[in-house]
Amino acid sequence: EVQLLESGGTSIQSGGSLRLSCAVSGLSISTYAMSWVRQAPGKGLDWVSSLYSSGSRQYADSVKGRFTISRDNSENTLFLQMNSLRVEDTAVYYCAKDKGPNYGDQNDYWGQGTLVTVYS
Amino acid sequence: QSALTQPPSASGSPGQSVTISCTGTSSDVGGYNYVSWYQQHPGKAPKLMIYEVTKRPSGVPDRFSGSKSGNTASLTVSGLQAEDEADYYCSSYAGSNVLFGGGTKLTVL
């Protein structure tokens, strides 16, 4: 059974840094594209970043230069390093697995989400 | 990186069919056959319902179907059931990023 379990969400002051983790079981994350998708309270889905099987990284303009996606293949864990956090980064952050090695737009498995609250 | 355009709401009675549109540009929806649709119930994670415009993941009822014409993709739900009431989001690969639509709240009357 495939499971994704996010952790690391908390309440933090703007300008701070935070690292989210997504522990995956049931498959090897190095085989698939893995993504972070966020959802602000009461709002829609917002793509944040994807890490392809090849190691190529893609970022939304809103987080480029502030967030870094990475993975530890030995631990089968995906990470999102979030620096210079802003109030508008407040959201539930979901980890998601793509059906294939690229693109990050067809996510067939999702975690339960972890809440990041950024206050001024 | 503008979001894809979806109607904010849609509705239908049980047994009826409803179609939700998702409009983008030639740089996203119109340029790639990588359009997906997600269903999200309140407080739950999204669920993949359609990928690569028309494909259904295993376990998704065939009442759900997808299509695309030009820069607009569509999700059709046939034979509406009460459990179909949820938020629906389209997404598209856009070359170096992924775009989501703003979401459509589907109400089963």
mmCIF file with all atom_site columns, N, CA, C and O in Angstrom, chain A residues 37 39 43-47 50 52 58-62 94 99 103-108 110-112, chain B residues 1 34-36 38 40 44-48 51-52 57 89 91-93 95-98 100-102:
data_model
loop_
_atom_site.group_PDB
_atom_site.id
_atom_site.type_symbol
_atom_site.label_atom_id
_atom_site.label_alt_id
_atom_site.label_comp_id
_atom_site.label_asym_id
_atom_site.label_entity_id
_atom_site.label_seq_id
_atom_site.pdbx_PDB_ins_code
_atom_site.Cartn_x
_atom_site.Cartn_y
_atom_site.Cartn_z
_atom_site.occupancy
_atom_site.B_iso_or_equiv
_atom_site.pdbx_formal_charge
_atom_site.auth_seq_id
_atom_site.auth_comp_id
_atom_site.auth_asym_id
_atom_site.auth_atom_id
_atom_site.pdbx_PDB_model_num
ATOM 1   N N  . VAL A 1 37  ? 2.038   20.651 -3.265  1.00 0.00 ? 37  VAL A N  1
ATOM 2   C CA . VAL A 1 37  ? 0.879   21.462 -3.664  1.00 0.00 ? 37  VAL A CA 1
ATOM 3   C C  . VAL A 1 37  ? 0.293   22.037 -2.381  1.00 0.00 ? 37  VAL A C  1
ATOM 4   O O  . VAL A 1 37  ? 0.151   21.315 -1.392  1.00 0.00 ? 37  VAL A O  1
ATOM 5   N N  . GLN A 1 39  ? -2.658  24.646 -0.256  1.00 0.00 ? 39  GLN A N  1
ATOM 6   C CA . GLN A 1 39  ? -4.034  25.140 -0.294  1.00 0.00 ? 39  GLN A CA 1
ATOM 7   C C  . GLN A 1 39  ? -4.246  26.079 0.884   1.00 0.00 ? 39  GLN A C  1
ATOM 8   O O  . GLN A 1 39  ? -4.266  25.647 2.036   1.00 0.00 ? 39  GLN A O  1
ATOM 9   N N  . LYS A 1 43  ? -9.327  28.319 0.128   1.00 0.00 ? 43  LYS A N  1
ATOM 10  C CA . LYS A 1 43  ? -8.955  28.635 -1.252  1.00 0.00 ? 43  LYS A CA 1
ATOM 11  C C  . LYS A 1 43  ? -8.702  27.367 -2.059  1.00 0.00 ? 43  LYS A C  1
ATOM 12  O O  . LYS A 1 43  ? -8.866  26.251 -1.567  1.00 0.00 ? 43  LYS A O  1
ATOM 13  N N  . GLY A 1 44  ? -8.287  27.555 -3.311  1.00 0.00 ? 44  GLY A N  1
ATOM 14  C CA . GLY A 1 44  ? -8.054  26.440 -4.204  1.00 0.00 ? 44  GLY A CA 1
ATOM 15  C C  . GLY A 1 44  ? -6.642  25.882 -4.120  1.00 0.00 ? 44  GLY A C  1
ATOM 16  O O  . GLY A 1 44  ? -5.812  26.327 -3.317  1.00 0.00 ? 44  GLY A O  1
ATOM 17  N N  . LEU A 1 45  ? -6.392  24.888 -4.956  1.00 0.00 ? 45  LEU A N  1
ATOM 18  C CA . LEU A 1 45  ? -5.084  24.245 -4.990  1.00 0.00 ? 45  LEU A CA 1
ATOM 19  C C  . LEU A 1 45  ? -4.076  25.132 -5.712  1.00 0.00 ? 45  LEU A C  1
ATOM 20  O O  . LEU A 1 45  ? -4.405  25.795 -6.697  1.00 0.00 ? 45  LEU A O  1
ATOM 21  N N  . ASP A 1 46  ? -2.839  25.098 -5.242  1.00 0.00 ? 46  ASP A N  1
ATOM 22  C CA . ASP A 1 46  ? -1.776  25.956 -5.772  1.00 0.00 ? 46  ASP A CA 1
ATOM 23  C C  . ASP A 1 46  ? -0.502  25.135 -5.867  1.00 0.00 ? 46  ASP A C  1
ATOM 24  O O  . ASP A 1 46  ? 0.052   24.743 -4.835  1.00 0.00 ? 46  ASP A O  1
ATOM 25  N N  . TRP A 1 47  ? -0.045  24.869 -7.076  1.00 0.00 ? 47  TRP A N  1
ATOM 26  C CA . TRP A 1 47  ? 1.183   24.093 -7.265  1.00 0.00 ? 47  TRP A CA 1
ATOM 27  C C  . TRP A 1 47  ? 2.383   24.887 -6.757  1.00 0.00 ? 47  TRP A C  1
ATOM 28  O O  . TRP A 1 47  ? 2.509   26.083 -7.048  1.00 0.00 ? 47  TRP A O  1
ATOM 29  N N  . SER A 1 50  ? 7.922   20.776 -8.155  1.00 0.00 ? 50  SER A N  1
ATOM 30  C CA . SER A 1 50  ? 8.013   19.367 -8.529  1.00 0.00 ? 50  SER A CA 1
ATOM 31  C C  . SER A 1 50  ? 9.467   18.965 -8.690  1.00 0.00 ? 50  SER A C  1
ATOM 32  O O  . SER A 1 50  ? 10.299  19.765 -9.135  1.00 0.00 ? 50  SER A O  1
ATOM 33  N N  . TYR A 1 52  ? 11.517  15.947 -10.561 1.00 0.00 ? 52  TYR A N  1
ATOM 34  C CA . TYR A 1 52  ? 11.360  14.842 -11.475 1.00 0.00 ? 52  TYR A CA 1
ATOM 35  C C  . TYR A 1 52  ? 12.276  13.679 -11.082 1.00 0.00 ? 52  TYR A C  1
ATOM 36  O O  . TYR A 1 52  ? 13.246  13.855 -10.335 1.00 0.00 ? 52  TYR A O  1
ATOM 37  N N  . GLN A 1 58  ? 11.369  22.061 -10.581 1.00 0.00 ? 58  GLN A N  1
ATOM 38  C CA . GLN A 1 58  ? 10.524  23.133 -11.105 1.00 0.00 ? 58  GLN A CA 1
ATOM 39  C C  . GLN A 1 58  ? 9.865   23.845 -9.927  1.00 0.00 ? 58  GLN A C  1
ATOM 40  O O  . GLN A 1 58  ? 9.491   23.196 -8.943  1.00 0.00 ? 58  GLN A O  1
ATOM 41  N N  . TYR A 1 59  ? 9.728   25.172 -10.041 1.00 0.00 ? 59  TYR A N  1
ATOM 42  C CA . TYR A 1 59  ? 9.146   25.964 -8.967  1.00 0.00 ? 59  TYR A CA 1
ATOM 43  C C  . TYR A 1 59  ? 8.134   26.964 -9.508  1.00 0.00 ? 59  TYR A C  1
ATOM 44  O O  . TYR A 1 59  ? 8.307   27.513 -10.609 1.00 0.00 ? 59  TYR A O  1
ATOM 45  N N  . ALA A 1 60  ? 7.107   27.225 -8.720  1.00 0.00 ? 60  ALA A N  1
ATOM 46  C CA . ALA A 1 60  ? 6.198   28.324 -9.026  1.00 0.00 ? 60  ALA A CA 1
ATOM 47  C C  . ALA A 1 60  ? 6.957   29.639 -8.849  1.00 0.00 ? 60  ALA A C  1
ATOM 48  O O  . ALA A 1 60  ? 7.843   29.750 -7.994  1.00 0.00 ? 60  ALA A O  1
ATOM 49  N N  . ASP A 1 61  ? 6.590   30.643 -9.642  1.00 0.00 ? 61  ASP A N  1
ATOM 50  C CA . ASP A 1 61  ? 7.265   31.942 -9.543  1.00 0.00 ? 61  ASP A CA 1
ATOM 51  C C  . ASP A 1 61  ? 7.172   32.508 -8.122  1.00 0.00 ? 61  ASP A C  1
ATOM 52  O O  . ASP A 1 61  ? 8.091   33.183 -7.652  1.00 0.00 ? 61  ASP A O  1
ATOM 53  N N  . SER A 1 62  ? 6.060   32.234 -7.452  1.00 0.00 ? 62  SER A N  1
ATOM 54  C CA . SER A 1 62  ? 5.824   32.817 -6.130  1.00 0.00 ? 62  SER A CA 1
ATOM 55  C C  . SER A 1 62  ? 6.779   32.296 -5.067  1.00 0.00 ? 62  SER A C  1
ATOM 56  O O  . SER A 1 62  ? 6.918   32.911 -4.006  1.00 0.00 ? 62  SER A O  1
ATOM 57  N N  . TYR A 1 94  ? 0.498   19.843 0.781   1.00 0.00 ? 94  TYR A N  1
ATOM 58  C CA . TYR A 1 94  ? 0.348   18.438 0.442   1.00 0.00 ? 94  TYR A CA 1
ATOM 59  C C  . TYR A 1 94  ? 1.573   17.954 -0.331  1.00 0.00 ? 94  TYR A C  1
ATOM 60  O O  . TYR A 1 94  ? 2.074   18.642 -1.221  1.00 0.00 ? 94  TYR A O  1
ATOM 61  N N  . LYS A 1 99  ? 1.986   10.034 -11.571 1.00 0.00 ? 99  LYS A N  1
ATOM 62  C CA . LYS A 1 99  ? 1.889   8.702  -12.159 1.00 0.00 ? 99  LYS A CA 1
ATOM 63  C C  . LYS A 1 99  ? 3.143   8.325  -12.940 1.00 0.00 ? 99  LYS A C  1
ATOM 64  O O  . LYS A 1 99  ? 3.404   7.145  -13.178 1.00 0.00 ? 99  LYS A O  1
ATOM 65  N N  . TYR A 1 103 ? 6.738   15.916 -15.115 1.00 0.00 ? 103 TYR A N  1
ATOM 66  C CA . TYR A 1 103 ? 5.591   16.825 -15.221 1.00 0.00 ? 103 TYR A CA 1
ATOM 67  C C  . TYR A 1 103 ? 4.958   17.219 -13.900 1.00 0.00 ? 103 TYR A C  1
ATOM 68  O O  . TYR A 1 103 ? 4.721   18.386 -13.676 1.00 0.00 ? 103 TYR A O  1
ATOM 69  N N  . GLY A 1 104 ? 4.613   16.291 -13.037 1.00 0.00 ? 104 GLY A N  1
ATOM 70  C CA . GLY A 1 104 ? 4.050   16.652 -11.744 1.00 0.00 ? 104 GLY A CA 1
ATOM 71  C C  . GLY A 1 104 ? 2.618   17.113 -11.777 1.00 0.00 ? 104 GLY A C  1
ATOM 72  O O  . GLY A 1 104 ? 2.127   17.731 -10.828 1.00 0.00 ? 104 GLY A O  1
ATOM 73  N N  . ASP A 1 105 ? 1.911   16.847 -12.855 1.00 0.00 ? 105 ASP A N  1
ATOM 74  C CA . ASP A 1 105 ? 0.540   17.334 -12.945 1.00 0.00 ? 105 ASP A CA 1
ATOM 75  C C  . ASP A 1 105 ? -0.501  16.227 -12.806 1.00 0.00 ? 105 ASP A C  1
ATOM 76  O O  . ASP A 1 105 ? -1.701  16.516 -12.794 1.00 0.00 ? 105 ASP A O  1
ATOM 77  N N  . GLN A 1 106 ? -0.083  14.979 -12.703 1.00 0.00 ? 106 GLN A N  1
ATOM 78  C CA . GLN A 1 106 ? -1.061  13.887 -12.601 1.00 0.00 ? 106 GLN A CA 1
ATOM 79  C C  . GLN A 1 106 ? -0.725  13.055 -11.384 1.00 0.00 ? 106 GLN A C  1
ATOM 80  O O  . GLN A 1 106 ? -0.116  12.003 -11.451 1.00 0.00 ? 106 GLN A O  1
ATOM 81  N N  . ASN A 1 107 ? -1.156  13.586 -10.238 1.00 0.00 ? 107 ASN A N  1
ATOM 82  C CA . ASN A 1 107 ? -0.786  13.051 -8.944  1.00 0.00 ? 107 ASN A CA 1
ATOM 83  C C  . ASN A 1 107 ? -1.833  12.072 -8.433  1.00 0.00 ? 107 ASN A C  1
ATOM 84  O O  . ASN A 1 107 ? -2.948  12.452 -8.092  1.00 0.00 ? 107 ASN A O  1
ATOM 85  N N  . ASP A 1 108 ? -1.433  10.791 -8.379  1.00 0.00 ? 108 ASP A N  1
ATOM 86  C CA . ASP A 1 108 ? -2.384  9.747  -8.021  1.00 0.00 ? 108 ASP A CA 1
ATOM 87  C C  . ASP A 1 108 ? -2.352  9.357  -6.551  1.00 0.00 ? 108 ASP A C  1
ATOM 88  O O  . ASP A 1 108 ? -3.233  8.622  -6.108  1.00 0.00 ? 108 ASP A O  1
ATOM 89  N N  . TRP A 1 110 ? -1.671  11.178 -2.603  1.00 0.00 ? 110 TRP A N  1
ATOM 90  C CA . TRP A 1 110 ? -1.486  12.407 -1.847  1.00 0.00 ? 110 TRP A CA 1
ATOM 91  C C  . TRP A 1 110 ? -1.350  12.085 -0.366  1.00 0.00 ? 110 TRP A C  1
ATOM 92  O O  . TRP A 1 110 ? -1.931  11.112 0.129   1.00 0.00 ? 110 TRP A O  1
ATOM 93  N N  . GLY A 1 111 ? -0.609  12.928 0.331   1.00 0.00 ? 111 GLY A N  1
ATOM 94  C CA . GLY A 1 111 ? -0.584  12.830 1.774   1.00 0.00 ? 111 GLY A CA 1
ATOM 95  C C  . GLY A 1 111 ? -1.802  13.513 2.365   1.00 0.00 ? 111 GLY A C  1
ATOM 96  O O  . GLY A 1 111 ? -2.666  14.022 1.632   1.00 0.00 ? 111 GLY A O  1
ATOM 97  N N  . GLN A 1 112 ? -1.846  13.547 3.685   1.00 0.00 ? 112 GLN A N  1
ATOM 98  C CA . GLN A 1 112 ? -2.993  14.149 4.370   1.00 0.00 ? 112 GLN A CA 1
ATOM 99  C C  . GLN A 1 112 ? -2.812  15.647 4.559   1.00 0.00 ? 112 GLN A C  1
ATOM 100 O O  . GLN A 1 112 ? -3.753  16.347 4.927   1.00 0.00 ? 112 GLN A O  1
ATOM 101 N N  . GLN B 2 1   ? 2.192   33.124 -14.820 1.00 0.00 ? 1   GLN B N  1
ATOM 102 C CA . GLN B 2 1   ? 1.600   31.871 -14.357 1.00 0.00 ? 1   GLN B CA 1
ATOM 103 C C  . GLN B 2 1   ? 0.166   32.098 -13.900 1.00 0.00 ? 1   GLN B C  1
ATOM 104 O O  . GLN B 2 1   ? -0.167  31.952 -12.720 1.00 0.00 ? 1   GLN B O  1
ATOM 105 N N  . TYR B 2 34  ? -1.649  17.020 -21.253 1.00 0.00 ? 34  TYR B N  1
ATOM 106 C CA . TYR B 2 34  ? -1.420  16.721 -19.826 1.00 0.00 ? 34  TYR B CA 1
ATOM 107 C C  . TYR B 2 34  ? -2.367  17.576 -18.997 1.00 0.00 ? 34  TYR B C  1
ATOM 108 O O  . TYR B 2 34  ? -1.951  18.482 -18.282 1.00 0.00 ? 34  TYR B O  1
ATOM 109 N N  . VAL B 2 35  ? -3.640  17.260 -19.121 1.00 0.00 ? 35  VAL B N  1
ATOM 110 C CA . VAL B 2 35  ? -4.679  17.898 -18.310 1.00 0.00 ? 35  VAL B CA 1
ATOM 111 C C  . VAL B 2 35  ? -5.238  16.853 -17.365 1.00 0.00 ? 35  VAL B C  1
ATOM 112 O O  . VAL B 2 35  ? -5.558  15.737 -17.770 1.00 0.00 ? 35  VAL B O  1
ATOM 113 N N  . SER B 2 36  ? -5.314  17.223 -16.104 1.00 0.00 ? 36  SER B N  1
ATOM 114 C CA . SER B 2 36  ? -5.850  16.325 -15.074 1.00 0.00 ? 36  SER B CA 1
ATOM 115 C C  . SER B 2 36  ? -7.029  16.996 -14.375 1.00 0.00 ? 36  SER B C  1
ATOM 116 O O  . SER B 2 36  ? -7.159  18.226 -14.389 1.00 0.00 ? 36  SER B O  1
ATOM 117 N N  . TYR B 2 38  ? -9.179  16.767 -10.545 1.00 0.00 ? 38  TYR B N  1
ATOM 118 C CA . TYR B 2 38  ? -9.161  16.265 -9.184  1.00 0.00 ? 38  TYR B CA 1
ATOM 119 C C  . TYR B 2 38  ? -10.500 16.550 -8.509  1.00 0.00 ? 38  TYR B C  1
ATOM 120 O O  . TYR B 2 38  ? -11.117 17.596 -8.733  1.00 0.00 ? 38  TYR B O  1
ATOM 121 N N  . GLN B 2 40  ? -12.190 16.946 -4.692  1.00 0.00 ? 40  GLN B N  1
ATOM 122 C CA . GLN B 2 40  ? -11.819 17.152 -3.291  1.00 0.00 ? 40  GLN B CA 1
ATOM 123 C C  . GLN B 2 40  ? -13.067 17.345 -2.436  1.00 0.00 ? 40  GLN B C  1
ATOM 124 O O  . GLN B 2 40  ? -13.829 18.284 -2.635  1.00 0.00 ? 40  GLN B O  1
ATOM 125 N N  . LYS B 2 44  ? -10.545 16.830 3.019   1.00 0.00 ? 44  LYS B N  1
ATOM 126 C CA . LYS B 2 44  ? -9.826  15.672 2.492   1.00 0.00 ? 44  LYS B CA 1
ATOM 127 C C  . LYS B 2 44  ? -8.795  16.103 1.457   1.00 0.00 ? 44  LYS B C  1
ATOM 128 O O  . LYS B 2 44  ? -8.842  17.200 0.920   1.00 0.00 ? 44  LYS B O  1
ATOM 129 N N  . ALA B 2 45  ? -7.849  15.202 1.185   1.00 0.00 ? 45  ALA B N  1
ATOM 130 C CA . ALA B 2 45  ? -6.874  15.447 0.138   1.00 0.00 ? 45  ALA B CA 1
ATOM 131 C C  . ALA B 2 45  ? -7.544  15.284 -1.233  1.00 0.00 ? 45  ALA B C  1
ATOM 132 O O  . ALA B 2 45  ? -8.541  14.560 -1.364  1.00 0.00 ? 45  ALA B O  1
ATOM 133 N N  . PRO B 2 46  ? -7.016  15.938 -2.252  1.00 0.00 ? 46  PRO B N  1
ATOM 134 C CA . PRO B 2 46  ? -7.560  15.757 -3.603  1.00 0.00 ? 46  PRO B CA 1
ATOM 135 C C  . PRO B 2 46  ? -7.415  14.318 -4.069  1.00 0.00 ? 46  PRO B C  1
ATOM 136 O O  . PRO B 2 46  ? -6.517  13.593 -3.639  1.00 0.00 ? 46  PRO B O  1
ATOM 137 N N  . LYS B 2 47  ? -8.294  13.943 -4.991  1.00 0.00 ? 47  LYS B N  1
ATOM 138 C CA . LYS B 2 47  ? -8.264  12.604 -5.597  1.00 0.00 ? 47  LYS B CA 1
ATOM 139 C C  . LYS B 2 47  ? -8.218  12.764 -7.109  1.00 0.00 ? 47  LYS B C  1
ATOM 140 O O  . LYS B 2 47  ? -9.025  13.504 -7.681  1.00 0.00 ? 47  LYS B O  1
ATOM 141 N N  . LEU B 2 48  ? -7.291  12.074 -7.746  1.00 0.00 ? 48  LEU B N  1
ATOM 142 C CA . LEU B 2 48  ? -7.157  12.134 -9.201  1.00 0.00 ? 48  LEU B CA 1
ATOM 143 C C  . LEU B 2 48  ? -8.317  11.398 -9.854  1.00 0.00 ? 48  LEU B C  1
ATOM 144 O O  . LEU B 2 48  ? -8.545  10.214 -9.588  1.00 0.00 ? 48  LEU B O  1
ATOM 145 N N  . TYR B 2 51  ? -6.650  11.898 -15.978 1.00 0.00 ? 51  TYR B N  1
ATOM 146 C CA . TYR B 2 51  ? -5.313  12.373 -16.322 1.00 0.00 ? 51  TYR B CA 1
ATOM 147 C C  . TYR B 2 51  ? -5.104  12.229 -17.825 1.00 0.00 ? 51  TYR B C  1
ATOM 148 O O  . TYR B 2 51  ? -5.832  11.486 -18.494 1.00 0.00 ? 51  TYR B O  1
ATOM 149 N N  . GLU B 2 52  ? -4.116  12.955 -18.332 1.00 0.00 ? 52  GLU B N  1
ATOM 150 C CA . GLU B 2 52  ? -3.844  12.974 -19.772 1.00 0.00 ? 52  GLU B CA 1
ATOM 151 C C  . GLU B 2 52  ? -5.141  13.165 -20.562 1.00 0.00 ? 52  GLU B C  1
ATOM 152 O O  . GLU B 2 52  ? -5.419  12.446 -21.519 1.00 0.00 ? 52  GLU B O  1
ATOM 153 N N  . PRO B 2 57  ? -8.009  6.824  -13.829 1.00 0.00 ? 57  PRO B N  1
ATOM 154 C CA . PRO B 2 57  ? -7.246  5.896  -12.983 1.00 0.00 ? 57  PRO B CA 1
ATOM 155 C C  . PRO B 2 57  ? -8.127  4.720  -12.573 1.00 0.00 ? 57  PRO B C  1
ATOM 156 O O  . PRO B 2 57  ? -9.363  4.817  -12.559 1.00 0.00 ? 57  PRO B O  1
ATOM 157 N N  . TYR B 2 89  ? -11.107 20.397 -9.439  1.00 0.00 ? 89  TYR B N  1
ATOM 158 C CA . TYR B 2 89  ? -10.022 21.247 -9.929  1.00 0.00 ? 89  TYR B CA 1
ATOM 159 C C  . TYR B 2 89  ? -9.401  20.630 -11.177 1.00 0.00 ? 89  TYR B C  1
ATOM 160 O O  . TYR B 2 89  ? -9.147  19.421 -11.211 1.00 0.00 ? 89  TYR B O  1
ATOM 161 N N  . SER B 2 91  ? -6.022  20.748 -13.761 1.00 0.00 ? 91  SER B N  1
ATOM 162 C CA . SER B 2 91  ? -4.624  21.162 -13.761 1.00 0.00 ? 91  SER B CA 1
ATOM 163 C C  . SER B 2 91  ? -4.036  20.861 -15.124 1.00 0.00 ? 91  SER B C  1
ATOM 164 O O  . SER B 2 91  ? -4.519  19.990 -15.854 1.00 0.00 ? 91  SER B O  1
ATOM 165 N N  . SER B 2 92  ? -2.985  21.583 -15.468 1.00 0.00 ? 92  SER B N  1
ATOM 166 C CA . SER B 2 92  ? -2.313  21.377 -16.747 1.00 0.00 ? 92  SER B CA 1
ATOM 167 C C  . SER B 2 92  ? -0.824  21.603 -16.601 1.00 0.00 ? 92  SER B C  1
ATOM 168 O O  . SER B 2 92  ? -0.378  22.531 -15.907 1.00 0.00 ? 92  SER B O  1
ATOM 169 N N  . TYR B 2 93  ? -0.061  20.747 -17.269 1.00 0.00 ? 93  TYR B N  1
ATOM 170 C CA . TYR B 2 93  ? 1.359   20.988 -17.414 1.00 0.00 ? 93  TYR B CA 1
ATOM 171 C C  . TYR B 2 93  ? 1.516   22.201 -18.325 1.00 0.00 ? 93  TYR B C  1
ATOM 172 O O  . TYR B 2 93  ? 0.736   22.389 -19.275 1.00 0.00 ? 93  TYR B O  1
ATOM 173 N N  . GLY B 2 95  ? 4.840   23.496 -19.383 1.00 0.00 ? 95  GLY B N  1
ATOM 174 C CA . GLY B 2 95  ? 6.201   23.653 -19.888 1.00 0.00 ? 95  GLY B CA 1
ATOM 175 C C  . GLY B 2 95  ? 7.256   23.604 -18.805 1.00 0.00 ? 95  GLY B C  1
ATOM 176 O O  . GLY B 2 95  ? 8.144   22.767 -18.825 1.00 0.00 ? 95  GLY B O  1
ATOM 177 N N  . SER B 2 96  ? 7.192   24.534 -17.865 1.00 0.00 ? 96  SER B N  1
ATOM 178 C CA . SER B 2 96  ? 8.149   24.542 -16.767 1.00 0.00 ? 96  SER B CA 1
ATOM 179 C C  . SER B 2 96  ? 7.443   24.660 -15.429 1.00 0.00 ? 96  SER B C  1
ATOM 180 O O  . SER B 2 96  ? 8.077   24.932 -14.407 1.00 0.00 ? 96  SER B O  1
ATOM 181 N N  . ASN B 2 97  ? 6.150   24.488 -15.456 1.00 0.00 ? 97  ASN B N  1
ATOM 182 C CA . ASN B 2 97  ? 5.364   24.586 -14.231 1.00 0.00 ? 97  ASN B CA 1
ATOM 183 C C  . ASN B 2 97  ? 4.036   23.874 -14.433 1.00 0.00 ? 97  ASN B C  1
ATOM 184 O O  . ASN B 2 97  ? 3.745   23.353 -15.509 1.00 0.00 ? 97  ASN B O  1
ATOM 185 N N  . VAL B 2 98  ? 3.267   23.838 -13.374 1.00 0.00 ? 98  VAL B N  1
ATOM 186 C CA . VAL B 2 98  ? 1.938   23.233 -13.389 1.00 0.00 ? 98  VAL B CA 1
ATOM 187 C C  . VAL B 2 98  ? 0.935   24.291 -12.950 1.00 0.00 ? 98  VAL B C  1
ATOM 188 O O  . VAL B 2 98  ? 1.174   25.034 -11.987 1.00 0.00 ? 98  VAL B O  1
ATOM 189 N N  . PHE B 2 100 ? -3.133  25.179 -11.861 1.00 0.00 ? 100 PHE B N  1
ATOM 190 C CA . PHE B 2 100 ? -4.424  24.675 -11.405 1.00 0.00 ? 100 PHE B CA 1
ATOM 191 C C  . PHE B 2 100 ? -5.516  25.682 -11.765 1.00 0.00 ? 100 PHE B C  1
ATOM 192 O O  . PHE B 2 100 ? -5.247  26.888 -11.865 1.00 0.00 ? 100 PHE B O  1
ATOM 193 N N  . GLY B 2 101 ? -6.713  25.171 -11.937 1.00 0.00 ? 101 GLY B N  1
ATOM 194 C CA . GLY B 2 101 ? -7.868  26.035 -12.048 1.00 0.00 ? 101 GLY B CA 1
ATOM 195 C C  . GLY B 2 101 ? -8.307  26.488 -10.663 1.00 0.00 ? 101 GLY B C  1
ATOM 196 O O  . GLY B 2 101 ? -7.856  25.947 -9.657  1.00 0.00 ? 101 GLY B O  1
ATOM 197 N N  . GLY B 2 102 ? -9.183  27.475 -10.626 1.00 0.00 ? 102 GLY B N  1
ATOM 198 C CA . GLY B 2 102 ? -9.630  28.006 -9.351  1.00 0.00 ? 102 GLY B CA 1
ATOM 199 C C  . GLY B 2 102 ? -10.601 27.107 -8.607  1.00 0.00 ? 102 GLY B C  1
ATOM 200 O O  . GLY B 2 102 ? -10.890 27.339 -7.432  1.00 0.00 ? 102 GLY B O  1
#
